[in-house]
Every structure is written in C-alpha cells, then in structure tokens.
PDB file of C-alpha atoms in Angstrom:
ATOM      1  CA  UNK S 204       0.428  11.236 -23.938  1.00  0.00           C
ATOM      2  CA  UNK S 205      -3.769  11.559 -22.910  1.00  0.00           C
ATOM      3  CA  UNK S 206      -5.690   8.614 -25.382  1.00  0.00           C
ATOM      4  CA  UNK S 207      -9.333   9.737 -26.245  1.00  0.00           C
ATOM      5  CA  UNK S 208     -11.541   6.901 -27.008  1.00  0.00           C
ATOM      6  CA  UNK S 209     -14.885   8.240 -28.603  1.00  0.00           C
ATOM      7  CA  UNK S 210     -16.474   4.432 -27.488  1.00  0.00           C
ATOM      8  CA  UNK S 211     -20.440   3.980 -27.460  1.00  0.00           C
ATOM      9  CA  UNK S 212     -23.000   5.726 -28.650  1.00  0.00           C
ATOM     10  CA  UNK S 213     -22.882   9.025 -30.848  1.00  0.00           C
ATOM     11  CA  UNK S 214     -23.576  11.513 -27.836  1.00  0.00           C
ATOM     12  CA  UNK S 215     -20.189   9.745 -26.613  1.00  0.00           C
ATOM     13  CA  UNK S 216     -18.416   9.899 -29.301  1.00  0.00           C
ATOM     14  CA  UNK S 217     -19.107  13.906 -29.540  1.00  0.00           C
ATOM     15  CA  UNK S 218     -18.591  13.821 -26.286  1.00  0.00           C
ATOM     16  CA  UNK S 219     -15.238  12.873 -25.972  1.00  0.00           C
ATOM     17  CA  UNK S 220     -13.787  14.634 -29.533  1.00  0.00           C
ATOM     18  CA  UNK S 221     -15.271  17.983 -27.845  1.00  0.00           C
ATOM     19  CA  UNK S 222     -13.177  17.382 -25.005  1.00  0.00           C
ATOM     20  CA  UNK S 223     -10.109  16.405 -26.812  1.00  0.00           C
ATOM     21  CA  UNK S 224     -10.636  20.304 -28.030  1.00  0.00           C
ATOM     22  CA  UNK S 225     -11.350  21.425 -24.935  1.00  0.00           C
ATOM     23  CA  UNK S 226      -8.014  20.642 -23.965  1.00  0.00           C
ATOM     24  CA  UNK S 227      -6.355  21.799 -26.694  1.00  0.00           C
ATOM     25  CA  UNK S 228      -7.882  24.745 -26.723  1.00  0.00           C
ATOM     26  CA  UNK S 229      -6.625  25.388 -22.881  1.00  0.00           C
ATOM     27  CA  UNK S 230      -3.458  24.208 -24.157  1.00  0.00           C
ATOM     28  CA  UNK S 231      -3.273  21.250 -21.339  1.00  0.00           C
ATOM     29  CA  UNK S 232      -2.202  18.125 -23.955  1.00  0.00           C
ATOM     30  CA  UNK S 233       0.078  17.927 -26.163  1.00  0.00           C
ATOM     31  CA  UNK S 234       0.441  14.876 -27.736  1.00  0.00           C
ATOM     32  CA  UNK S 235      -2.359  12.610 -27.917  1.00  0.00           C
ATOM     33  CA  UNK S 236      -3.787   9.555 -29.829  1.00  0.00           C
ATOM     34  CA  UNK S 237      -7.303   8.361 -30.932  1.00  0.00           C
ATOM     35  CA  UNK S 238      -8.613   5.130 -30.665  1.00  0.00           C
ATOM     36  CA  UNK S 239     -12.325   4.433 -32.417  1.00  0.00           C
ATOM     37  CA  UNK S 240     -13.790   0.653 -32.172  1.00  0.00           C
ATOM     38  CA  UNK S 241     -16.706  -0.686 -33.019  1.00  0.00           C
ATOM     39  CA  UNK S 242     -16.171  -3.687 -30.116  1.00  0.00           C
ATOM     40  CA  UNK S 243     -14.381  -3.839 -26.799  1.00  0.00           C
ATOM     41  CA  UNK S 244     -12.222  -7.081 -28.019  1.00  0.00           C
ATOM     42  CA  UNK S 245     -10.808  -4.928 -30.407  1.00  0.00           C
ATOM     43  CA  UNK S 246     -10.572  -2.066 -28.457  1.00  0.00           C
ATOM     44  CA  UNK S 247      -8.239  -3.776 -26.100  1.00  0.00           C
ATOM     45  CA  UNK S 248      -6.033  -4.668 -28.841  1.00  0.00           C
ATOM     46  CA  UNK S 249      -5.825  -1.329 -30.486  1.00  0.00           C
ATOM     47  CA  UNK S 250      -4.932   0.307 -27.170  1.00  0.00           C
ATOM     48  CA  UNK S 251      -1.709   2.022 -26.261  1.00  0.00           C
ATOM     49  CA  UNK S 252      -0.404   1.576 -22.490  1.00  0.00           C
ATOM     50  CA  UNK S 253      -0.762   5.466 -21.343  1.00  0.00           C
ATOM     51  CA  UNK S 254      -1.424   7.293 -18.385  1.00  0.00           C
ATOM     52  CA  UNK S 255      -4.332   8.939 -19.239  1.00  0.00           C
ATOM     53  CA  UNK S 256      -7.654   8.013 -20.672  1.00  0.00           C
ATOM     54  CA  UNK S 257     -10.916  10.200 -21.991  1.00  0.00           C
ATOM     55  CA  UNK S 258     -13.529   7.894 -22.521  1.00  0.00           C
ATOM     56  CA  UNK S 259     -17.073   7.662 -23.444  1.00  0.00           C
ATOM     57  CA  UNK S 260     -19.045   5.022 -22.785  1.00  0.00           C
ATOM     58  CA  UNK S 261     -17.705   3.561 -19.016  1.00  0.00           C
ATOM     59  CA  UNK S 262     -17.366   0.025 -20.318  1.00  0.00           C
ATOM     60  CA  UNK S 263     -14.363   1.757 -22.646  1.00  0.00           C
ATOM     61  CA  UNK S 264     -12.737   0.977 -18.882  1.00  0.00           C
ATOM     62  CA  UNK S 265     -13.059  -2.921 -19.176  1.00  0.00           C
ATOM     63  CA  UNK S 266     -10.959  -2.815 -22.374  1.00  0.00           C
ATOM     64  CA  UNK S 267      -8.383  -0.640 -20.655  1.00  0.00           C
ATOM     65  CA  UNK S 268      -7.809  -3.086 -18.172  1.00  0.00           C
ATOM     66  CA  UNK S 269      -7.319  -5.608 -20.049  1.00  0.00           C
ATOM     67  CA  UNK S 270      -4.539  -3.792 -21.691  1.00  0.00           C
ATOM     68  CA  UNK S 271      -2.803  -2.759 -18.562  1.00  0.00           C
ATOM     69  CA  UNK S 272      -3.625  -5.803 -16.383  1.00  0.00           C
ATOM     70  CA  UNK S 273      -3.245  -3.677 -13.327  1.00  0.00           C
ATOM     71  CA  UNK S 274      -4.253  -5.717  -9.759  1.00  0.00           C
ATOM     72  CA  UNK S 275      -6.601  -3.281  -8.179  1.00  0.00           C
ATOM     73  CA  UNK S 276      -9.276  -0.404  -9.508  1.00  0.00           C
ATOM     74  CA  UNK S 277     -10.478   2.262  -7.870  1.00  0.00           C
ATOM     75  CA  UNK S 278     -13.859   3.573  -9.534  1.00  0.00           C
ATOM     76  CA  UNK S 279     -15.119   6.734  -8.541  1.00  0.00           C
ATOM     77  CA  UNK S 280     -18.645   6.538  -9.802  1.00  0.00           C
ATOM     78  CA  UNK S 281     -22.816   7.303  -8.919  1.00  0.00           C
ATOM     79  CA  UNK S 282     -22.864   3.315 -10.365  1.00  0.00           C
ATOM     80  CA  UNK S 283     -21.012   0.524  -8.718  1.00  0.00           C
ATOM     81  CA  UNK S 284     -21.725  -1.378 -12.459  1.00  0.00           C
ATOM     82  CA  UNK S 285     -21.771  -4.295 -10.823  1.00  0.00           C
ATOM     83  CA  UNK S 286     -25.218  -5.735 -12.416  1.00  0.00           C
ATOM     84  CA  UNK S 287     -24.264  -9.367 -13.525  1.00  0.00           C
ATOM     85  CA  UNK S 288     -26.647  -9.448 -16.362  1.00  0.00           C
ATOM     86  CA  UNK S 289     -24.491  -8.742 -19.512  1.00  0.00           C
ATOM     87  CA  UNK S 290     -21.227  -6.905 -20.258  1.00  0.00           C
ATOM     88  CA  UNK S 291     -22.349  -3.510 -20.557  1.00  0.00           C
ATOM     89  CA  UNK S 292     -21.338  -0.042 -18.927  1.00  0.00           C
ATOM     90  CA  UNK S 293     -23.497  -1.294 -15.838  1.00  0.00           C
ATOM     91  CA  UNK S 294     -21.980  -4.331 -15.720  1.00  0.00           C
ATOM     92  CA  UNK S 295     -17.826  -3.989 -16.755  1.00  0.00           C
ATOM     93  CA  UNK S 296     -16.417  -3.718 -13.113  1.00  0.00           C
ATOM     94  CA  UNK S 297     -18.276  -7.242 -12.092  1.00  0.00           C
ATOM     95  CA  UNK S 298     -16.970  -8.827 -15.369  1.00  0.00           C
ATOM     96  CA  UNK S 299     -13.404  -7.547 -14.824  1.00  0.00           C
ATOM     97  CA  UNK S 300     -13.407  -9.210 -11.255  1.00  0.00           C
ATOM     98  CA  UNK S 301     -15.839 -12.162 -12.396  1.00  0.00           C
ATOM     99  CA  UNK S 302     -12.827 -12.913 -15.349  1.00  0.00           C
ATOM    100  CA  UNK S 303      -9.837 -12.396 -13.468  1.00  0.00           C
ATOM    101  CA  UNK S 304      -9.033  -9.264 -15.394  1.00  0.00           C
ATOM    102  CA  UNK S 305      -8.593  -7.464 -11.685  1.00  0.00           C
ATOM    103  CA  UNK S 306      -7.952  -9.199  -8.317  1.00  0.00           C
ATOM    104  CA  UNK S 307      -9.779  -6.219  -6.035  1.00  0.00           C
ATOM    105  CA  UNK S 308     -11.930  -2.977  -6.088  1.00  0.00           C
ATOM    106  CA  UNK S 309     -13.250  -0.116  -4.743  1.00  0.00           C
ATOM    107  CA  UNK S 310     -16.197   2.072  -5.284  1.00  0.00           C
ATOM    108  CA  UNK S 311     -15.957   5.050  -4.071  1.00  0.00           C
ATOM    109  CA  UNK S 312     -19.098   7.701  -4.339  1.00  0.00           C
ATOM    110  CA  UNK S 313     -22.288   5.794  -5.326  1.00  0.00           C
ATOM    111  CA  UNK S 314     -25.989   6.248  -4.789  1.00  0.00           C
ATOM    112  CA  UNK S 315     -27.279   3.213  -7.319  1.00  0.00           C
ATOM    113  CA  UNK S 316     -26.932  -0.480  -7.670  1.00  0.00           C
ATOM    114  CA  UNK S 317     -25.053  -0.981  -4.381  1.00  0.00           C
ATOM    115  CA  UNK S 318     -25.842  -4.535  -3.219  1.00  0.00           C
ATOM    116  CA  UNK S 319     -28.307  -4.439   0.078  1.00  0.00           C
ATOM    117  CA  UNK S 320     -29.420  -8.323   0.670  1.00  0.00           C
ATOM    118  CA  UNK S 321     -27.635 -11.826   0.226  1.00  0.00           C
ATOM    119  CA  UNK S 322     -30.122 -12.033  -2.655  1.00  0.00           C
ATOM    120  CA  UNK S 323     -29.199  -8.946  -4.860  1.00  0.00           C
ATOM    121  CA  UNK S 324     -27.954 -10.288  -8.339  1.00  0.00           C
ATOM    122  CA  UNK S 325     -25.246  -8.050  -8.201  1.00  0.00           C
ATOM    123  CA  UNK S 326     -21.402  -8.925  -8.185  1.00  0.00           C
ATOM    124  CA  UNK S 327     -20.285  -8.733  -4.383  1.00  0.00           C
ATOM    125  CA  UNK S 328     -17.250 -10.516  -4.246  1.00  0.00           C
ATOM    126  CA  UNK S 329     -13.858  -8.755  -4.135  1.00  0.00           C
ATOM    127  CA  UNK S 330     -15.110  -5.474  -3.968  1.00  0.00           C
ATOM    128  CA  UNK S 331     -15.516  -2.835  -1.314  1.00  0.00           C
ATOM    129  CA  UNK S 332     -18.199  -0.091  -1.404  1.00  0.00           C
ATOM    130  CA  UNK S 333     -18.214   3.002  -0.170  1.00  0.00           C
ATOM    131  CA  UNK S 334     -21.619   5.002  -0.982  1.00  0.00           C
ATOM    132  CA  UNK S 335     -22.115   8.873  -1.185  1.00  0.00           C
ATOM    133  CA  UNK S 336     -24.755   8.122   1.046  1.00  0.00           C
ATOM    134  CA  UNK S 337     -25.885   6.467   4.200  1.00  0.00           C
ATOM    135  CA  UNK S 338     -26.305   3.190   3.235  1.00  0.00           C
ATOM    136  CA  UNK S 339     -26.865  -0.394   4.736  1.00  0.00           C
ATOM    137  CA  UNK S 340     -26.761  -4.304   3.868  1.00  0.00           C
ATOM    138  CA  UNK S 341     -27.892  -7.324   5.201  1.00  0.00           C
ATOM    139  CA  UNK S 342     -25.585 -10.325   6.076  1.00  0.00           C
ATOM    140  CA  UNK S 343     -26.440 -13.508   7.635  1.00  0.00           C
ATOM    141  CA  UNK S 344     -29.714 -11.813   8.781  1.00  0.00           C
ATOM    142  CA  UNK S 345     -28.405  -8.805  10.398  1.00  0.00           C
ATOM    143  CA  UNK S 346     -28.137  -5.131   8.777  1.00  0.00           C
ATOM    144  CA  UNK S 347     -24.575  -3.729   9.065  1.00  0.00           C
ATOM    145  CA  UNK S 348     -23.921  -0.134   7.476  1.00  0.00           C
ATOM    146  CA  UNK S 349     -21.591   0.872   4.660  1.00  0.00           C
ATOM    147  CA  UNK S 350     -19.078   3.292   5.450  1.00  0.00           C
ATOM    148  CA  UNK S 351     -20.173   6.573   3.713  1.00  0.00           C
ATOM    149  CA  UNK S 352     -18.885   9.498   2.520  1.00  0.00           C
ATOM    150  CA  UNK S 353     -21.545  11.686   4.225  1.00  0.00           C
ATOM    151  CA  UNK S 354     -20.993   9.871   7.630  1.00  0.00           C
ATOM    152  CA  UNK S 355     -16.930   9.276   8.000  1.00  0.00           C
ATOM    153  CA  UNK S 356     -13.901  11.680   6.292  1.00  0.00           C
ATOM    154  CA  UNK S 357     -12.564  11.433   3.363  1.00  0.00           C
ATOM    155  CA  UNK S 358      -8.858  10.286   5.306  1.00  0.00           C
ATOM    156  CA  UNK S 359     -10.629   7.219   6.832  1.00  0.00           C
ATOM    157  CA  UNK S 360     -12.231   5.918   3.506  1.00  0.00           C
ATOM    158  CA  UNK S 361      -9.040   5.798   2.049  1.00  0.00           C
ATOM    159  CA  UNK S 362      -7.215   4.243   4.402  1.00  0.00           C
ATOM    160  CA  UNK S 363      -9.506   1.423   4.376  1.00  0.00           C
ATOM    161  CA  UNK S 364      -9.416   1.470   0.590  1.00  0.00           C
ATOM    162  CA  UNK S 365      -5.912   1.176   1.100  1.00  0.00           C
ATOM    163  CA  UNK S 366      -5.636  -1.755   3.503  1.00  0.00           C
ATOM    164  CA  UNK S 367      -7.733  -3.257   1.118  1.00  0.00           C
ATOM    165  CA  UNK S 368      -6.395  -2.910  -2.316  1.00  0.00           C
ATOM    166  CA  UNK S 369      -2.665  -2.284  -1.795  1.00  0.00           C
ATOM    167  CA  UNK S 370      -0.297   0.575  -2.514  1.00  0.00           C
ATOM    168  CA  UNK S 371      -1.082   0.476  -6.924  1.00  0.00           C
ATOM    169  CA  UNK S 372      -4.260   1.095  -8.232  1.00  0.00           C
ATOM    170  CA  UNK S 373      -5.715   2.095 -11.107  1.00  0.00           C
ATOM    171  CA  UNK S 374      -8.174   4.621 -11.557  1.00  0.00           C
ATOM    172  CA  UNK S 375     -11.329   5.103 -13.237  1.00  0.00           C
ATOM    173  CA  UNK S 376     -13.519   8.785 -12.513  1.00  0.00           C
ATOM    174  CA  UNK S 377     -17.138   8.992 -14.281  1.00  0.00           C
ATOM    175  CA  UNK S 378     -18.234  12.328 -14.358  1.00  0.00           C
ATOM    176  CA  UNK S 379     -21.618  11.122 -13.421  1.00  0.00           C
ATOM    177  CA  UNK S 380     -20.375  11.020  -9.813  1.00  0.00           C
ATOM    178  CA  UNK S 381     -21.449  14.593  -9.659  1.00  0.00           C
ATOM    179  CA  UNK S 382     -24.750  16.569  -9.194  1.00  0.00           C
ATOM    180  CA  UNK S 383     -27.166  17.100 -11.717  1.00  0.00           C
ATOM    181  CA  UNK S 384     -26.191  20.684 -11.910  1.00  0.00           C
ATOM    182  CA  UNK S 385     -22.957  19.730 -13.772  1.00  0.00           C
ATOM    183  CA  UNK S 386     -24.478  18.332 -16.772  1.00  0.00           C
ATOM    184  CA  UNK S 387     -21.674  15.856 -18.225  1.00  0.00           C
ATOM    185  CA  UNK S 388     -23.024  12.285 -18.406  1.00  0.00           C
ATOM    186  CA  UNK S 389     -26.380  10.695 -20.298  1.00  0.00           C
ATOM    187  CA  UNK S 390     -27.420   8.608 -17.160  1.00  0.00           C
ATOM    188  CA  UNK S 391     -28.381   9.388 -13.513  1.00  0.00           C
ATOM    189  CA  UNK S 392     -25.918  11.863 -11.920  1.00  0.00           C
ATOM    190  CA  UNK S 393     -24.478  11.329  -8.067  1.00  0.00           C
ATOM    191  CA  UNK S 394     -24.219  13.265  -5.123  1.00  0.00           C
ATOM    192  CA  UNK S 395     -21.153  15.014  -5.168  1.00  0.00           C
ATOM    193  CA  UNK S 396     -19.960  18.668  -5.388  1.00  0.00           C
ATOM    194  CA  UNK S 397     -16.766  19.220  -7.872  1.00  0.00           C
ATOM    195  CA  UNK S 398     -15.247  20.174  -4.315  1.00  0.00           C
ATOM    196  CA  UNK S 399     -15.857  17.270  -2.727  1.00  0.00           C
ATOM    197  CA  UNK S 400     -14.898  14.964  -5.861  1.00  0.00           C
ATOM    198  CA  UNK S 401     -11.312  17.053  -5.937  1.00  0.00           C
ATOM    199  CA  UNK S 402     -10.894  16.055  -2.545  1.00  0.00           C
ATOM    200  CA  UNK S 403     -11.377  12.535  -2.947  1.00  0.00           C
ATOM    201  CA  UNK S 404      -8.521  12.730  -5.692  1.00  0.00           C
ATOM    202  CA  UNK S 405      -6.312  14.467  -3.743  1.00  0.00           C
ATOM    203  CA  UNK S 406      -6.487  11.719  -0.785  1.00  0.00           C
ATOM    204  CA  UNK S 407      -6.025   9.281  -3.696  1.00  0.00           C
ATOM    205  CA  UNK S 408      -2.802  10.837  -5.208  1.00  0.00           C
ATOM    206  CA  UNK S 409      -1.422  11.390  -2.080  1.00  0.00           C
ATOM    207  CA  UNK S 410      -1.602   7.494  -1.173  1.00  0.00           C
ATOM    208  CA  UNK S 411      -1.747   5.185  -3.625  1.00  0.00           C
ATOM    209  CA  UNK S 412       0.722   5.048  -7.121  1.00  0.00           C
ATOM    210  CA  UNK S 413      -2.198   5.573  -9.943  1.00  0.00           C
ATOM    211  CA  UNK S 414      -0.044   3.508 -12.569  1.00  0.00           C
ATOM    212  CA  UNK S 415      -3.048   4.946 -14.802  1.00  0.00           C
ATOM    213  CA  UNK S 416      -6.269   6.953 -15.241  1.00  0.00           C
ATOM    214  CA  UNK S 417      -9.358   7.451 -17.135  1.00  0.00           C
ATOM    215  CA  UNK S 418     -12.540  10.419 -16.889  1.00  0.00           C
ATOM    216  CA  UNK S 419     -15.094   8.460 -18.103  1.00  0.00           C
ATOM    217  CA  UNK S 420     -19.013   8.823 -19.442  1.00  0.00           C
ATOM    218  CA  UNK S 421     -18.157  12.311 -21.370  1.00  0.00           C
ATOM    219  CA  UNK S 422     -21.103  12.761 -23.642  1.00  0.00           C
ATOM    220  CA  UNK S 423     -22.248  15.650 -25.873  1.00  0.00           C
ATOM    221  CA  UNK S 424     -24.191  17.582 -22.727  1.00  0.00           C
ATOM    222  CA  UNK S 425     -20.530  18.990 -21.817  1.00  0.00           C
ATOM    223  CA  UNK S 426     -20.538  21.089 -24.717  1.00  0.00           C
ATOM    224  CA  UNK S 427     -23.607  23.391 -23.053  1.00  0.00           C
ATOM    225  CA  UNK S 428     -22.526  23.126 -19.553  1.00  0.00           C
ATOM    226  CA  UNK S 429     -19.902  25.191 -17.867  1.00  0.00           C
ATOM    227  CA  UNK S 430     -19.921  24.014 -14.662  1.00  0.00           C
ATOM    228  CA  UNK S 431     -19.411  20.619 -16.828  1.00  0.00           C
ATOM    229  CA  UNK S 432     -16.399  22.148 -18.506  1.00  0.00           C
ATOM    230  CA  UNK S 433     -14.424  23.054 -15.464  1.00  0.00           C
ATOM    231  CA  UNK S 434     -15.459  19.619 -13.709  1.00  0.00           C
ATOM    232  CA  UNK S 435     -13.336  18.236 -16.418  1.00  0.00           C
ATOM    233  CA  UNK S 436     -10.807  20.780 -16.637  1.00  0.00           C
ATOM    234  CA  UNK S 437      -9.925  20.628 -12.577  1.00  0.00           C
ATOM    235  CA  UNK S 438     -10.250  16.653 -12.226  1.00  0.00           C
ATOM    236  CA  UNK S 439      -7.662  16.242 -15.505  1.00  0.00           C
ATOM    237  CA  UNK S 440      -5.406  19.397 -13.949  1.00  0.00           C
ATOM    238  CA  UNK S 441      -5.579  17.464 -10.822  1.00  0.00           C
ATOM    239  CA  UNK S 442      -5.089  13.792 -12.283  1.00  0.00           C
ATOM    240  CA  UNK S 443      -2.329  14.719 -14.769  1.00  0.00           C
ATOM    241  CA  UNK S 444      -0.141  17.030 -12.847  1.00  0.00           C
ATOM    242  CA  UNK S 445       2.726  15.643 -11.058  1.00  0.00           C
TER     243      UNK S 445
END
C-alpha cells in the first residue's frame, strides 16, 4: 500500500492528490490510503505503518517517524533542515534527533543550511553530511572538508553512510534535491541531475534494508512540469520495485 499525505500548505496539498493520479493513471498503485491533518501530533496518530509515503510539506516526515520509530534516516535533500529555531520543514530532522525520535542521520545531497563554524545554530550532533557540493567546516580552529558528492563516488559516500548508521534505515527523498529545471518543489532546488539522484538510490537499495520510504515536498508546480513528472515516476519505480 503507497499513503499520500496532502500535509501543509494548499500548493501541497494539490501537489500530492495530483500525484496520487499520476500514479494511477500509469497504473503503478493499487491500493492506497489518504491521510489529511491539520497538525503533526495528529498526523502521527492517524498514520498507518507502510512502506511508502507521498508527502507534501517535508515536516509530514517528522510525524512518520514517530510512527515507525525506525533508528536511523537517510534524507536525500538540497536542505539538511537542521535550523534549531522551531519545528518546521527546515527544522524536523534536528527535532527528530534533538527528541530522541531517531538515534543517527545522514544527509545526503545538500547545498543549504549545512553547518560551517562551531557557532552555526544549527543541529550538529548525530548527524553526518554529505553536500552536493564542495564544502568545508571549521573545528577546533581548523577547516576540514565535507566529503562531497562532486569530489568522491557515489560507492564511497555510502559506505561511510553505512559505517555510520547501520544496516536499516529509513528513507526520506525531497524532490527539491534536483535542479531547477525539474520544477517539483516551492523552495530552493539542489544540484542534482534525475541521473545522478537514481544513482544515489540505487547504491542505497543495494546496501542498506529501507524498512520504509517517503518522496517528499510535491507541490502543485509538478502538474506543468514534465521533466517533474518523470523525476517522480523513476524515483517511485525505483523505490517501490523489489
């Protein structure tokens, strides 16, 4: 079963009942549910444990995992949302680590809020980065880089993903992760080709057990974007098949 969960504002909402269509239409789901809430407490409680998420709004994901309870996350994302401000859609991943809701993370993919100095108010415990981008930090007053996608493969990312987080993960894909030229979420886009981002699953799948997935921060734009509509289409294909 795939759960759709039109969470946020109304170009999410849209968002995620077009794609719920979408698939239909390309006859790729079956049997499905909907779950609408007006708050993320009450999203948690109204959630089914599934496989498969569609979600709008990212911080949809913080309610997931407190459903499932899983140890680990991998978030493939232009955003680490780690901002420790309020819970928001920038903010869920630090709050699910801050509260115990996850032991460990990875980001995998992003060009904003990546934590650069000691000083950054952004959650940096418990979590590994990996940036699309060349990327660096300073600690205890020297500058040491971030491994990148741009300047080490794909294989070695992974692995150190995996020596970090363990064997089960789950996982959480926003669509923003990609270029502009795709067209899917309401916020800054990433840095990544649809190749590239199939690539990155396809390491994933072949090494960790996903006990779950979402494709997150689906918004109305999809509806006038082709290249949008077959970034969804491949990454689900490629999620959901065995």
């Amino acid at each position: 079963m795939v759960t759709f969960i039109p969470f946020g504002e109304r170009p999410n909402r849209e968002g995620v009942m077009y794609v719920l269509n979408l698939l239909r239409k390309n006859k790729l789901i079956d049997e499905y549910m909907i779950v609408e809430s007006n708050t993320i407490e009450l999203l948690s409680e109204r959630l089914p444990v599934d496989k498969a998420y569609i979600i709008g709004e990212h911080l949809a994901t913080y309610g997931i995992v407190q459903k499932l309870k899983p140890r680990a996350v991998i978030s493939i994302d232009a955003h680490t949302d780690l901002m420790h401000d309020y819970l928001d859609h920038g903010s869920w991943l630090a709050y699910a680590l801050e509260k115990r809701v996850i032991e460990k993370a990875s980001v995998v993919g992003p060009v904003l809020m990546i934590p650069t100095t000691e000083g950054t108010e952004l959650w940096t415990r418990r979590v590994k980065i990996f940036p699309a981008l060349p990327r660096s930090r300073k600690t205890r007053g020297k500058w040491k880089a971030y491994k990148s996608l741009k300047n080490h493969p794909i294989e070695e990312i992974i692995k150190d993903v995996k020596k970090y987080l363990g064997e089960e993960i789950y996982l959480t894909v926003d669509l923003d992760v990609l270029l502009p030229e795709y067209k899917i979420a309401s916020f800054q886009h990433g840095e990544l080709t649809l190749e590239e981002l199939l690539n990155i699953l396809e390491e994933i799948k072949k090494n960790f057990k996903i006990i779950a997935f979402d494709i997150a921060e689906i918004s109305d734009k999809i509806k006038r974007s082709r290249l949008g509509k077959k970034a969804l289409i491949d990454v689900f294909q490629l999620l959901s098949g065995e």
